[in-house]
CSV table of C-alpha atoms and ligand atoms in Angstrom, one decimal:
chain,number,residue,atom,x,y,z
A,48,UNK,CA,0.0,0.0,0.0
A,49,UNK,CA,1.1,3.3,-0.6
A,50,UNK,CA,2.6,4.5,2.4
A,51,UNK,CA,0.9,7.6,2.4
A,52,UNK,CA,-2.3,5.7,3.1
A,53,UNK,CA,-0.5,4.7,6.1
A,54,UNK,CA,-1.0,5.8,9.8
A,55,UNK,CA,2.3,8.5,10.4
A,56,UNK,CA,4.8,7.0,12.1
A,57,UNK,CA,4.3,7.3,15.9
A,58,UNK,CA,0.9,6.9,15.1
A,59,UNK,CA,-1.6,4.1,15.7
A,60,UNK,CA,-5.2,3.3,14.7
A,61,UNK,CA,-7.4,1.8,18.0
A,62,UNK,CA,-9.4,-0.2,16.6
A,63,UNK,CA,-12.5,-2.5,18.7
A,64,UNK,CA,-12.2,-4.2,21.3
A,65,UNK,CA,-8.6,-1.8,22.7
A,66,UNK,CA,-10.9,1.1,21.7
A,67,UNK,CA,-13.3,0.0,23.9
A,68,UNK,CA,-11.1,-0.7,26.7
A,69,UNK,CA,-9.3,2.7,26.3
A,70,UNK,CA,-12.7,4.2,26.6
A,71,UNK,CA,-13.0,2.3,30.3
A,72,UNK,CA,-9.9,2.9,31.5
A,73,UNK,CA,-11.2,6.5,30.9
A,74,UNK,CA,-14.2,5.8,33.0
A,75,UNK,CA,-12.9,4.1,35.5
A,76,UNK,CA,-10.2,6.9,35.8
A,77,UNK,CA,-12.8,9.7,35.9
A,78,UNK,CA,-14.7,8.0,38.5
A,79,UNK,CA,-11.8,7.3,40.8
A,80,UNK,CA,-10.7,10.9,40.8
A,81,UNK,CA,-14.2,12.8,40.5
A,82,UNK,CA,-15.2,10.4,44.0
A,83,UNK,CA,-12.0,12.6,45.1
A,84,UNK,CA,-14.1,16.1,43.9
A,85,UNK,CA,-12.0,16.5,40.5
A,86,UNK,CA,-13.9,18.5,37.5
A,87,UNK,CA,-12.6,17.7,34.0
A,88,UNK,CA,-11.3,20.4,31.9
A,89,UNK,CA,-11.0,19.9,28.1
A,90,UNK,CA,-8.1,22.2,27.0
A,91,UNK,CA,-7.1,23.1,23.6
A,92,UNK,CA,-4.9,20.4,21.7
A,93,UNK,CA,-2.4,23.4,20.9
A,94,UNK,CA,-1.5,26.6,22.1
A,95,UNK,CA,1.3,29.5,21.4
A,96,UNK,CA,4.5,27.8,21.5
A,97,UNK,CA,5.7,30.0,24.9
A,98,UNK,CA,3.3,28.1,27.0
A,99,UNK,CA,5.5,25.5,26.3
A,100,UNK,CA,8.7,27.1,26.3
A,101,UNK,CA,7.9,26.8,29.9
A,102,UNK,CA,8.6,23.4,30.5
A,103,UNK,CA,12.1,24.2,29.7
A,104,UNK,CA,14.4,25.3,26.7
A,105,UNK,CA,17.2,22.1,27.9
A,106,UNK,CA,14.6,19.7,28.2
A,107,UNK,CA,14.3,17.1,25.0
A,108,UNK,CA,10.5,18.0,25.2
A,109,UNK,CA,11.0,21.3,24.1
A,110,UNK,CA,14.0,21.3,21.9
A,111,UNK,CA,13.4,18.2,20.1
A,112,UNK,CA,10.3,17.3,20.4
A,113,UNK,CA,7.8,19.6,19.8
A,114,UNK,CA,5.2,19.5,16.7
A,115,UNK,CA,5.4,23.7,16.3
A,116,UNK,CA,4.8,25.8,13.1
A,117,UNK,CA,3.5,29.1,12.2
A,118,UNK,CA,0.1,29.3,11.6
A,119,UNK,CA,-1.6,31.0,9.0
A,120,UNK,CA,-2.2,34.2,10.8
A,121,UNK,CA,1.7,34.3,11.3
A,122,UNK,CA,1.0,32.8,15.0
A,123,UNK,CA,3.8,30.5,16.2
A,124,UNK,CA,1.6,27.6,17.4
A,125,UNK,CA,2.6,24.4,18.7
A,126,UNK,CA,0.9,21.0,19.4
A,127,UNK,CA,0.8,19.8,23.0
A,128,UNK,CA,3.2,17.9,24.1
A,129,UNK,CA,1.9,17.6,28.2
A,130,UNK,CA,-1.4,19.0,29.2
A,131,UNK,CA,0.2,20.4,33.0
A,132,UNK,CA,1.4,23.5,31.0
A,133,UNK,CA,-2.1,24.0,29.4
A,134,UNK,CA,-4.0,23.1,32.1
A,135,UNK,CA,-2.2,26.0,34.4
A,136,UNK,CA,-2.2,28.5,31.3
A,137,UNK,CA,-6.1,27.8,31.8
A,138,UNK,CA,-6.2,28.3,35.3
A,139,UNK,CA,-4.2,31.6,34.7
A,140,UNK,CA,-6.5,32.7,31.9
A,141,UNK,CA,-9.9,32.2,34.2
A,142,UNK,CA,-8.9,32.3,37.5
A,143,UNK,CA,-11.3,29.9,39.0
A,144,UNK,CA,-11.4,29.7,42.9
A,145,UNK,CA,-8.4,27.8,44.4
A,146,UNK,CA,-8.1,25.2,45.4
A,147,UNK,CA,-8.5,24.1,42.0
A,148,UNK,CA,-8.8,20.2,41.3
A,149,UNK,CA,-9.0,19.8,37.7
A,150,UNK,CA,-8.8,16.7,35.5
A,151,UNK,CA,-7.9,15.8,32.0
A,152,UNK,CA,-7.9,13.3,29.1
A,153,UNK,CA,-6.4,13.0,25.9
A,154,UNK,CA,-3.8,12.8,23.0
A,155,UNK,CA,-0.2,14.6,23.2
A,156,UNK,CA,1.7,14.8,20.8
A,157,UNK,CA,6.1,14.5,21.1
A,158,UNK,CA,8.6,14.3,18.3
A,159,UNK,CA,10.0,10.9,19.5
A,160,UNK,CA,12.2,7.9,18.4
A,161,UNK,CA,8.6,5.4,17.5
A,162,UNK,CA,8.6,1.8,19.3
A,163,UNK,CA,6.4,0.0,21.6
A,164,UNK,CA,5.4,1.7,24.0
A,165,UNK,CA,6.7,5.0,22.5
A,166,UNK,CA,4.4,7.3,20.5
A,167,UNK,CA,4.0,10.8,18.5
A,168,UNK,CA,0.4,10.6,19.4
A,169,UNK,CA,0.2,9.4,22.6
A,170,UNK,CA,-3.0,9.6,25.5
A,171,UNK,CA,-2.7,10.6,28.9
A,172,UNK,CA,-5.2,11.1,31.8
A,173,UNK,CA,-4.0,13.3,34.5
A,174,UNK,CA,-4.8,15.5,37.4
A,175,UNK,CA,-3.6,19.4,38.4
A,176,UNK,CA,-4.2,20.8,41.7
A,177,UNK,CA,-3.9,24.5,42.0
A,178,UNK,CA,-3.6,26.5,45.3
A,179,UNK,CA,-2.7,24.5,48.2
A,180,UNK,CA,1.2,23.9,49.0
A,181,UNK,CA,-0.1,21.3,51.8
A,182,UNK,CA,1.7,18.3,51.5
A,183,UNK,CA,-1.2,15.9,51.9
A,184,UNK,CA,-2.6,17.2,48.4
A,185,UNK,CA,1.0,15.7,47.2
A,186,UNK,CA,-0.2,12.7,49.1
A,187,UNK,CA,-3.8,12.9,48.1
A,188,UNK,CA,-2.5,12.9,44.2
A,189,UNK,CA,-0.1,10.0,45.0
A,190,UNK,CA,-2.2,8.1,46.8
A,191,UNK,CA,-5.2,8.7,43.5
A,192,UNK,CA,-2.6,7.3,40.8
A,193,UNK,CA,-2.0,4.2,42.7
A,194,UNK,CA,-5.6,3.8,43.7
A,195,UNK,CA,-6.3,4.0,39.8
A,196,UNK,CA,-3.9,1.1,39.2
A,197,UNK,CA,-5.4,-0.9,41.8
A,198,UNK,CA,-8.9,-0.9,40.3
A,199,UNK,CA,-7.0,-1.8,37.1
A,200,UNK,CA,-6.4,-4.9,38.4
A,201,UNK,CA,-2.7,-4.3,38.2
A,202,UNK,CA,-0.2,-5.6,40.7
A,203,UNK,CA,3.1,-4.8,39.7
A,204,UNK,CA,3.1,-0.9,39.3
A,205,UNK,CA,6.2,0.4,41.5
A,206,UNK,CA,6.2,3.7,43.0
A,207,UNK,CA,9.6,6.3,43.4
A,208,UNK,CA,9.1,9.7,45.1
A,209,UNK,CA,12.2,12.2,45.7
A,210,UNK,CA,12.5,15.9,46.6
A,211,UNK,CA,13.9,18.1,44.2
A,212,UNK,CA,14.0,20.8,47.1
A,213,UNK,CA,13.0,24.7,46.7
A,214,UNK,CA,13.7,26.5,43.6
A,215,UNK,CA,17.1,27.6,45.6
A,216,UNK,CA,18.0,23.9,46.6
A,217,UNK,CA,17.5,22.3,43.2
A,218,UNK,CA,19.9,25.2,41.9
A,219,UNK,CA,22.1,24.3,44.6
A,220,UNK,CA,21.8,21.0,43.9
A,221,UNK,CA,22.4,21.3,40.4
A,222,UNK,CA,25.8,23.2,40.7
A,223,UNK,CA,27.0,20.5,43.1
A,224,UNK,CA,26.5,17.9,40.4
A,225,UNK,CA,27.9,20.2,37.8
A,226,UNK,CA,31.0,20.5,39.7
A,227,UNK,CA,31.0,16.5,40.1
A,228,UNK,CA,31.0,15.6,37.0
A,229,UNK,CA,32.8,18.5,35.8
A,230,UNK,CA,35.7,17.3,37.8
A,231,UNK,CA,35.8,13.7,35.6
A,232,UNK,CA,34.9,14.9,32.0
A,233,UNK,CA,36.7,12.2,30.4
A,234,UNK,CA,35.2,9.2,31.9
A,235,UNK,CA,31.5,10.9,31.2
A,236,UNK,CA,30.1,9.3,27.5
A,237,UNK,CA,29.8,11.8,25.1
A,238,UNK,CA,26.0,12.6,24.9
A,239,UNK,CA,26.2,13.0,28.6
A,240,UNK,CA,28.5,15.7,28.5
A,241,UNK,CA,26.2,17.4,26.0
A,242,UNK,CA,23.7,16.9,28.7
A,243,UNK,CA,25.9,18.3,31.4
A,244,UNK,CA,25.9,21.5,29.6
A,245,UNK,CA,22.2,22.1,29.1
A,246,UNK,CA,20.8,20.6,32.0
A,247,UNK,CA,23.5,18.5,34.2
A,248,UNK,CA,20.2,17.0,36.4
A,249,UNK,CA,19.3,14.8,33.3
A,250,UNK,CA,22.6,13.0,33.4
A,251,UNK,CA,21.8,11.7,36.4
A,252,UNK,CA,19.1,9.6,33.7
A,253,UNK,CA,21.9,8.1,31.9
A,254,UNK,CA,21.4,4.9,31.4
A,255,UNK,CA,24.9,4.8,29.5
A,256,UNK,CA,27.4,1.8,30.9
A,257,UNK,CA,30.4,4.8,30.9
A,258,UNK,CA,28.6,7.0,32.8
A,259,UNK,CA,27.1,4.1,35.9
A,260,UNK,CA,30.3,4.6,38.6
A,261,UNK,CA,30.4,8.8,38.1
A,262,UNK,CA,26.6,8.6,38.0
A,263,UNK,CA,26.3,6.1,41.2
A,264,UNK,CA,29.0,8.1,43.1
A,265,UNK,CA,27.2,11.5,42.3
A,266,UNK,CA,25.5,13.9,45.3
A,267,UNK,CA,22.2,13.2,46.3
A,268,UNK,CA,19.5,15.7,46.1
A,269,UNK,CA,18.2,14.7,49.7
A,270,UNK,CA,22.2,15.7,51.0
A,271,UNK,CA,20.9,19.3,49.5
A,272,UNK,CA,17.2,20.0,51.2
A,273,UNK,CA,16.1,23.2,53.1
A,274,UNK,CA,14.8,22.7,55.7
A,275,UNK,CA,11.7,23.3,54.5
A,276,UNK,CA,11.7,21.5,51.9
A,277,UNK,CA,12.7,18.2,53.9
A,278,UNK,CA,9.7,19.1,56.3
A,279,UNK,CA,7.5,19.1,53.6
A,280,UNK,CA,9.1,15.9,51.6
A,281,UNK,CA,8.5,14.1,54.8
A,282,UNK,CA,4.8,14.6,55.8
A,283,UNK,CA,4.4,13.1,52.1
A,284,UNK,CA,6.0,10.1,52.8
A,285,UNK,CA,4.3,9.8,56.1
A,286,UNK,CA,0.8,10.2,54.6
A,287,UNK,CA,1.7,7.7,52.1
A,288,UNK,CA,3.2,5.8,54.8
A,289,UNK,CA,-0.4,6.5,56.6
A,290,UNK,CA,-2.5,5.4,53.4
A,291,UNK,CA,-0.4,2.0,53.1
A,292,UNK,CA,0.7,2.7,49.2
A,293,UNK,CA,4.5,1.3,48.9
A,294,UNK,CA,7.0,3.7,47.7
A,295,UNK,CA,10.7,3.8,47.5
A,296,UNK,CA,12.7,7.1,47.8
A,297,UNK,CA,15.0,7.4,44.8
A,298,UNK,CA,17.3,10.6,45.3
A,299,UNK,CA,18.1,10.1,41.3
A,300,UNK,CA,14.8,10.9,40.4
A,301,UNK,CA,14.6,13.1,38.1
A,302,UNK,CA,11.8,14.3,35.8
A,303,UNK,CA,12.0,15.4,31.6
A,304,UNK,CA,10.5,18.4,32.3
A,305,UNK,CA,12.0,21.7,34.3
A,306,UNK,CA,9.3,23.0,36.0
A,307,UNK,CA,9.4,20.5,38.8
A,308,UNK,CA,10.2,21.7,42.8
A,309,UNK,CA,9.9,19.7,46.2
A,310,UNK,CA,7.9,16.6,45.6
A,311,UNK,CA,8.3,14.1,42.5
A,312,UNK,CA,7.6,10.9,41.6
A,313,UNK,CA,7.4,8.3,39.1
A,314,UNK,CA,5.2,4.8,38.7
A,315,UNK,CA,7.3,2.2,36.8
A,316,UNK,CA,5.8,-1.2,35.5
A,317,UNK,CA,7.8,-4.2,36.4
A,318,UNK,CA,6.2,-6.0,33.6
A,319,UNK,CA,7.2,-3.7,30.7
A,320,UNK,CA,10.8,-3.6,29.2
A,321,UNK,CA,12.8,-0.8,30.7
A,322,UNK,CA,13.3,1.5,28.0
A,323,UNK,CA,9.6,2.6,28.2
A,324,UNK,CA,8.2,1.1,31.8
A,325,UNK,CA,7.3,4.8,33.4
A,326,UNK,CA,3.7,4.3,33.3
A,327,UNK,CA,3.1,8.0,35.0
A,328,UNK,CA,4.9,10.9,36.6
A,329,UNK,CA,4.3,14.0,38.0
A,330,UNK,CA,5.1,16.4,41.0
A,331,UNK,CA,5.3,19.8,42.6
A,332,UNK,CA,5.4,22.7,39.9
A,333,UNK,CA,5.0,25.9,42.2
A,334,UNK,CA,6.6,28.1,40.0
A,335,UNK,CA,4.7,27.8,36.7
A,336,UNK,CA,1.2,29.7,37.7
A,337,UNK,CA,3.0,32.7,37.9
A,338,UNK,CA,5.4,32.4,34.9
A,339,UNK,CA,2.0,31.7,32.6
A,340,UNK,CA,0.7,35.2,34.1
A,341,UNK,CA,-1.2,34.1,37.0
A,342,UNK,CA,-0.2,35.4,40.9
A,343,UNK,CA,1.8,32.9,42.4
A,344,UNK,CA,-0.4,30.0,42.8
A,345,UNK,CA,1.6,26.4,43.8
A,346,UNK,CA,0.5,23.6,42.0
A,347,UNK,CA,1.1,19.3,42.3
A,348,UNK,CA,-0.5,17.1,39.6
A,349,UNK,CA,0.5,13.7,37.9
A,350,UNK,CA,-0.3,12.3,34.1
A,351,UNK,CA,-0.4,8.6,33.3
A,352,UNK,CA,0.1,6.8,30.4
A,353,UNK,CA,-2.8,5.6,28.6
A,354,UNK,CA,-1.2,3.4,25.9
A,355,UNK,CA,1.7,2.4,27.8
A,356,UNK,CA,-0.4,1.7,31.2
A,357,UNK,CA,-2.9,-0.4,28.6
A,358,UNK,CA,0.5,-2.3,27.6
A,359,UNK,CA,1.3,-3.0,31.4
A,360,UNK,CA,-2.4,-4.2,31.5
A,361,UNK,CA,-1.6,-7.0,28.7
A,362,UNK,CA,1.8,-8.0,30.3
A,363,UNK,CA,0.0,-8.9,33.7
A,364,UNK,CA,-2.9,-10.0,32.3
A,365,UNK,CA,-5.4,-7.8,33.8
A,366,UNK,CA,-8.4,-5.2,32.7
A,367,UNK,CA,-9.4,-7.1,29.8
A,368,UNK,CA,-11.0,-6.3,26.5
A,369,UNK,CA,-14.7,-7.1,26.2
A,370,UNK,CA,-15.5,-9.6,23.8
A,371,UNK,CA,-18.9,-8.3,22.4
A,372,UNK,CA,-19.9,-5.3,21.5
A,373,UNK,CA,-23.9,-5.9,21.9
A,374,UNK,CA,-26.6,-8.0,23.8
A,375,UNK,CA,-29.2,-9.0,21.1
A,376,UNK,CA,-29.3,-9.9,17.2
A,377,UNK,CA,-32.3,-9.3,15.5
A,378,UNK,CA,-32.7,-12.0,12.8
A,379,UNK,CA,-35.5,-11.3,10.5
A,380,UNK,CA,-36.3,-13.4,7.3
A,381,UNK,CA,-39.5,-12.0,6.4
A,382,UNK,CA,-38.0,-9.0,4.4
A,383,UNK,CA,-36.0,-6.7,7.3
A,384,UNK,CA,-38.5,-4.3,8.1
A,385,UNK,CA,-39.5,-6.1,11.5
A,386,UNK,CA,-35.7,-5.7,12.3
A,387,UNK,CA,-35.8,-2.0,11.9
A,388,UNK,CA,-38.6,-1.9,15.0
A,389,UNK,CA,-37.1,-4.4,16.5
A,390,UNK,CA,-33.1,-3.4,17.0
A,391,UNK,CA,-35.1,0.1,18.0
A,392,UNK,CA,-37.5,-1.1,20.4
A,393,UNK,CA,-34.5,-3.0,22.0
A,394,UNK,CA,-31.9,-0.1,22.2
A,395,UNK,CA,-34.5,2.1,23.7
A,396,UNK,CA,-34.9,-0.4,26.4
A,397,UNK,CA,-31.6,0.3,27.1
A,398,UNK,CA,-29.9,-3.4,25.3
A,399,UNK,CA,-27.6,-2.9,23.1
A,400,UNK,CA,-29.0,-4.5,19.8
A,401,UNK,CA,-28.0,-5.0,16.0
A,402,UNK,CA,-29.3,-6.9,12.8
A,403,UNK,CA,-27.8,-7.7,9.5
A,404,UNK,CA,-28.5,-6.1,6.5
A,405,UNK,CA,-29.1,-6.8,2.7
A,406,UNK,CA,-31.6,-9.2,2.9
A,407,UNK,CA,-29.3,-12.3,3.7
A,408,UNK,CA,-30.8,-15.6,4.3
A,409,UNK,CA,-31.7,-17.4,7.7
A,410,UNK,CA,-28.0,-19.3,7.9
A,411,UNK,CA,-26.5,-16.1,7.2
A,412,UNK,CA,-28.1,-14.2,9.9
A,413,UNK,CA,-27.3,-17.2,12.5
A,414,UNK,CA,-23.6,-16.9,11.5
A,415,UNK,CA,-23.7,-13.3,11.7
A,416,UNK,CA,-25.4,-13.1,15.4
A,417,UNK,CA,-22.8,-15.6,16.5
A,418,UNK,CA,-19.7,-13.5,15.4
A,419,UNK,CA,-21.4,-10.5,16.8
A,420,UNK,CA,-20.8,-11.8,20.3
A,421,UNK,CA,-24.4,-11.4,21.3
A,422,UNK,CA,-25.7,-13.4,24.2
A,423,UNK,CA,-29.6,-13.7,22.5
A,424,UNK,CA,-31.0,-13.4,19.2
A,425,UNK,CA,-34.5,-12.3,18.4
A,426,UNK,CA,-35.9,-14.8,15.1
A,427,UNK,CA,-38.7,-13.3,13.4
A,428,UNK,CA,-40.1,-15.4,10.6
A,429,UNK,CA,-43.5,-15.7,8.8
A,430,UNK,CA,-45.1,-17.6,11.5
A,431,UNK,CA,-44.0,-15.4,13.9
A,432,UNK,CA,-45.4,-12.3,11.9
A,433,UNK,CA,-48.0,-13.7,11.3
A,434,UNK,CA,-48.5,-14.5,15.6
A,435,UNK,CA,-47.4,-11.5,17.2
A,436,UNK,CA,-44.5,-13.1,18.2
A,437,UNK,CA,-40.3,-13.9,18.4
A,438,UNK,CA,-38.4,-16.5,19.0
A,439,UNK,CA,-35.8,-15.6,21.8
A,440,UNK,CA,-32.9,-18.0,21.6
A,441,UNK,CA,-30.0,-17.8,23.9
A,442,UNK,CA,-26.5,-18.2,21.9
A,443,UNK,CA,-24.7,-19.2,24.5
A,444,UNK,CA,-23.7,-22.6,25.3
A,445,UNK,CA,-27.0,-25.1,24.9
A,446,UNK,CA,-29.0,-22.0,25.8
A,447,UNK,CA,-32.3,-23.3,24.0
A,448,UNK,CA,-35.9,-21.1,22.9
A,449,UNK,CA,-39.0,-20.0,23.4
A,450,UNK,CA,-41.1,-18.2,21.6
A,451,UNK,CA,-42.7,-15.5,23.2
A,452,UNK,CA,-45.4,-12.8,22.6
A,453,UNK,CA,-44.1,-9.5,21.6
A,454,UNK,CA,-45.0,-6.9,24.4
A,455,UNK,CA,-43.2,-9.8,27.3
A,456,UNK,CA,-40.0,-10.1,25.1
A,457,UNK,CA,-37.9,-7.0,26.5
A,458,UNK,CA,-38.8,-8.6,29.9
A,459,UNK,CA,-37.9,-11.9,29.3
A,460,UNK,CA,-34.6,-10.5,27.4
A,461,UNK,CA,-33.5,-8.3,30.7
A,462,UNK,CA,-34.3,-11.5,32.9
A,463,UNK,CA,-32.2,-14.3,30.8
A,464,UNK,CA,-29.1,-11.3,30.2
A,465,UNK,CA,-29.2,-10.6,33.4
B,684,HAM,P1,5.8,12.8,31.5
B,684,HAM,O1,6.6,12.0,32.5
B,684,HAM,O2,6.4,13.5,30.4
B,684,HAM,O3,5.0,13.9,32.5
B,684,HAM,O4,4.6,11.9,31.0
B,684,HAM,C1,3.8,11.1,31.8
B,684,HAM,C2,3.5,9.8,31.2
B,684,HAM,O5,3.1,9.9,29.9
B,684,HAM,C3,4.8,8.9,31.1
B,684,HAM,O6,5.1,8.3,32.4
B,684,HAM,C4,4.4,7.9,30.1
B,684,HAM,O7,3.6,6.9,30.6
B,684,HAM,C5,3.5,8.7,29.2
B,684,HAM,N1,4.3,9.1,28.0
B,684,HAM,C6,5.1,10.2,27.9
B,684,HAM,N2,5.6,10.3,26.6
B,684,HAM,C7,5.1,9.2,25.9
B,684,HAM,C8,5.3,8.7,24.6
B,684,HAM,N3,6.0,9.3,23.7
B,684,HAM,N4,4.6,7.6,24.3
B,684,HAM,C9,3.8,6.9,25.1
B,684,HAM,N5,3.6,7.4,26.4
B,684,HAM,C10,4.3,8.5,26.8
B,684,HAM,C11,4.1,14.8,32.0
B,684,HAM,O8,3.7,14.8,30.9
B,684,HAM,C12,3.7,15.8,33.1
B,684,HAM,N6,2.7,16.7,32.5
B,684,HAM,C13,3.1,15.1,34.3
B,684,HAM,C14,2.7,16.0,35.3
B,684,HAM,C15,1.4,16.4,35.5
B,684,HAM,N7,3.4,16.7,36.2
B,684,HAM,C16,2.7,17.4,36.9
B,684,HAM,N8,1.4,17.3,36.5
């Protein structure tokens, strides 16, 4: 085929049954963090490239990354890569009373290296908090991811948390490990001295062979807290300690994007292959209100992977596809028009009902509600016309038939479905 005809690269098609199980793992996400008094917000797929610029001019998101052009008002647009940065540019924009617990769902869109588990389009589902700096809102978000998991049905989803300290720390922080591996250039591998230049926290991510022993033996972020900011770190861990969700702290942490302070964290499934086995992140971004125009407003959230958590979901075995799509088949030999009442009469009821079309013959039909997945089919032929009547016949297994009087079949449906 020509390959134009062919989904980008980066790009998938969902197709039934995933599509259907995407659209779940939506629900069930939006019901586990609306019980928790979350609103959705929709926000615009793009947005003026500076809102971006934000998440930091040495991070690989923004440099490399980005899908940004010039519209053709001459406006220098760029598709979202996160949803954090236009979530907060909304909150900034409308100001809506604080605290602010906002949800979200939906595609992004990042310039990457395509594989498994790696995308160009890729969905998350996410949460922002705006206004408190309390560290049981770090908790409370924490503690919302994992819960998500754990309706999921997934087991081994591991959780990391570190501190990246106040603004004044991390820069601290970031100087000590500049000097560190300043002081051993030559045993550093090549890209990661590129890295040390723009943004010396990212080496720390190197998962390079040369750079494990300068890496392993650099300064921990923890050695490099305020006070403050190691008060705060700890009632996190204590809460989560509280709400019995297992975490590790890993001083290494650190996240792609730049706008992070105090608190972050990262859920890692053990049963996808490393290179792409984050199944979610987020943290502390207190800076960023006020840098999108709003007054200083901290703010915590996370974003989880849609694809890649669906991918974990495969590898363990859990949160599986449905296998049909409806409840009843209408089979109708006597020229379809008792099918078009029919498949109505049934979805109003509130069953989800099909038929086949052009006229096929009985066999057909029978094949056709088989493959459908349905649990009953509905036969109307002459006699049954003719009667007032259908046969209900249960597909499943030896399920048998009766035939039964039009206004009782919607009852006797719910009752043998049920
Ligand atoms: P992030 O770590 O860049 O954080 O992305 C969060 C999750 O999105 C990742 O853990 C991963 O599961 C998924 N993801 C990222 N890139 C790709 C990709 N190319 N293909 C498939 N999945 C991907 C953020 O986006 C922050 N906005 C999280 C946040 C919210 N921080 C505070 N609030």
């Amino acid at each position: 085929m020509d390959h134009a005809f062919r989904a980008p690269k980066g790009t998938r098609d969902i197709l039934w049954p995933d599509s259907a199980r995407w659209r779940s793992l939506v629900d069930v996400f939006a019901d586990v963090v609306s019980s928790a008094g979350y609103l959705e917000v929709i926000p615009p797929m793009f947005e003026h490239v500076e809102v971006f610029q934000r998440l930091g001019q040495a991070t690989d998101v923004v440099r490399k990354e980005m899908y940004s052009f010039e519209d053709r008002g001459g406006r220098q647009i760029a598709l979202r890569p996160e949803q954090t940065a236009s979530v907060v540019r909304a909150f900034a924009e409308h100001r809506p009373v604080v605290p602010w617990k906002a949800w979200y769902a939906g595609p992004n869109f990042r310039y990457e290296r395509a594989q498994k588990g790696r995308y160009r389009q890729f969905d998350q589902v996410g949460v922002e908090v705006l206004g408190p700096e309390d560290a049981h809102v770090d908790a409370e978000v924490i503690a919302l991811a994992w819960r998500f998991y754990e309706r999921l049905g997934l087991r081994r989803v591991t959780l990391a948390v570190n501190s990246l300290g106040s603004p004044g720390d991390r820069a601290r922080y970031v100087e000590a490990l500049r000097a560190h591996f300043s002081a051993d250039l030559d045993s550093l591998s090549e890209e990661s001295r590129t890295t040390l230049a723009v943004n010396p926290l990212r080496v720390l991510d190197s998962r390079r062979e040369a750079d494990t022993a300068l890496v392993a033996a650099a300064p921990s972020m923890l050695d490099h807290l305020s006070d403050d900011a190691e008060a705060h770190f700890g009632r996190v861990t204590d809460a989560l300690a509280a709400l019995g969700v297992p975490f590790t702290v890993s001083p290494r942490l650190v996240r792609g994007l730049d706008y992070y302070v105090r608190t972050t964290f990262e859920f890692v499934a053990e049963a996808l292959d490393a290179a792409q086995d984050a199944v979610g992140g987020g943290g502390r971004y207190d800076g960023l209100a006020e840098d999108l125009g709003a007054p200083a407003t901290p703010g915590v959230g996370f974003a989880l992977g849609v694809d890649r958590t669906l991918l974990a979901c495969d590898a363990e075995g859990v949160f599986d596809a449905p296998t049909s799509s409806i409840d009843v088949f209408v089979v109708d030999t006597t020229g379809g028009e008792r099918a078009v009442v029919l498949t109505d009469d049934l979805r109003r009821a509130g069953l989800r009902a099909d038929r086949a079309w052009d006229g096929r013959s009985m066999k057909a039909q029978m094949k056709a509600a088989d493959r459908s997945g349905a649990a009953m089919a509905v036969i109307v032929g002459e006699d049954e016309l003719a009667a007032g009547t259908v046969v209900v016949r249960d597909l499943r297994g030896d399920g048998g038939q009766e035939t039964v009087a039009l206004d009782s079949m919607i009852d006797i449906l719910r009752a043998r479905l049920r």
